[in-house]
Amino acid sequence: VLLGYNVLHNVVGIEVAKNLILAGPKQVTLYDETICEIGDLGCNFYIKEEYVGKKTRADACVKYLRELNQNVHVESTHKHGIA
């Protein structure tokens, strides 16, 4: 399952990612190259203040989403042109 650009920006998107991982697909790949901004702190509970200006949204969330279900391979990608 691929969760694409801008999905991790809002509360609904992060809830979809969380619930999908809890459901147990084999793999979930996060793709959001947007660098974390101050506004992300209020709508994505996995983004920490120290990530602002330093990490992409996908990279900021991947560690925490992995912890939800050890049976699901969760990764982030920076590849363009994902089909």
PDB file of C-alpha atoms in Angstrom, residues 1 19-28 69 71-73:
ATOM      1  CA  VAL A   1       0.000   0.000   0.000  1.00  0.00           C
ATOM      2  CA  ASN A  19      -5.587   2.397  10.917  1.00  0.00           C
ATOM      3  CA  LEU A  20      -4.229   0.838   7.739  1.00  0.00           C
ATOM      4  CA  ILE A  21      -1.104  -0.339   9.552  1.00  0.00           C
ATOM      5  CA  LEU A  22      -3.166  -1.702  12.432  1.00  0.00           C
ATOM      6  CA  ALA A  23      -5.230  -3.681   9.889  1.00  0.00           C
ATOM      7  CA  GLY A  24      -2.072  -5.541   8.903  1.00  0.00           C
ATOM      8  CA  PRO A  25      -1.157  -5.321   5.214  1.00  0.00           C
ATOM      9  CA  LYS A  26       2.218  -6.780   4.301  1.00  0.00           C
ATOM     10  CA  GLN A  27       3.786  -3.375   3.560  1.00  0.00           C
ATOM     11  CA  VAL A  28       2.994   0.344   3.739  1.00  0.00           C
ATOM     12  CA  ASN A  69       2.320  -3.304  14.096  1.00  0.00           C
ATOM     13  CA  ASN A  71       4.102  -7.554  11.261  1.00  0.00           C
ATOM     14  CA  VAL A  72       3.831  -4.701   8.744  1.00  0.00           C
ATOM     15  CA  HIS A  73       6.889  -3.428   6.881  1.00  0.00           C
TER      16      HIS A  73
END
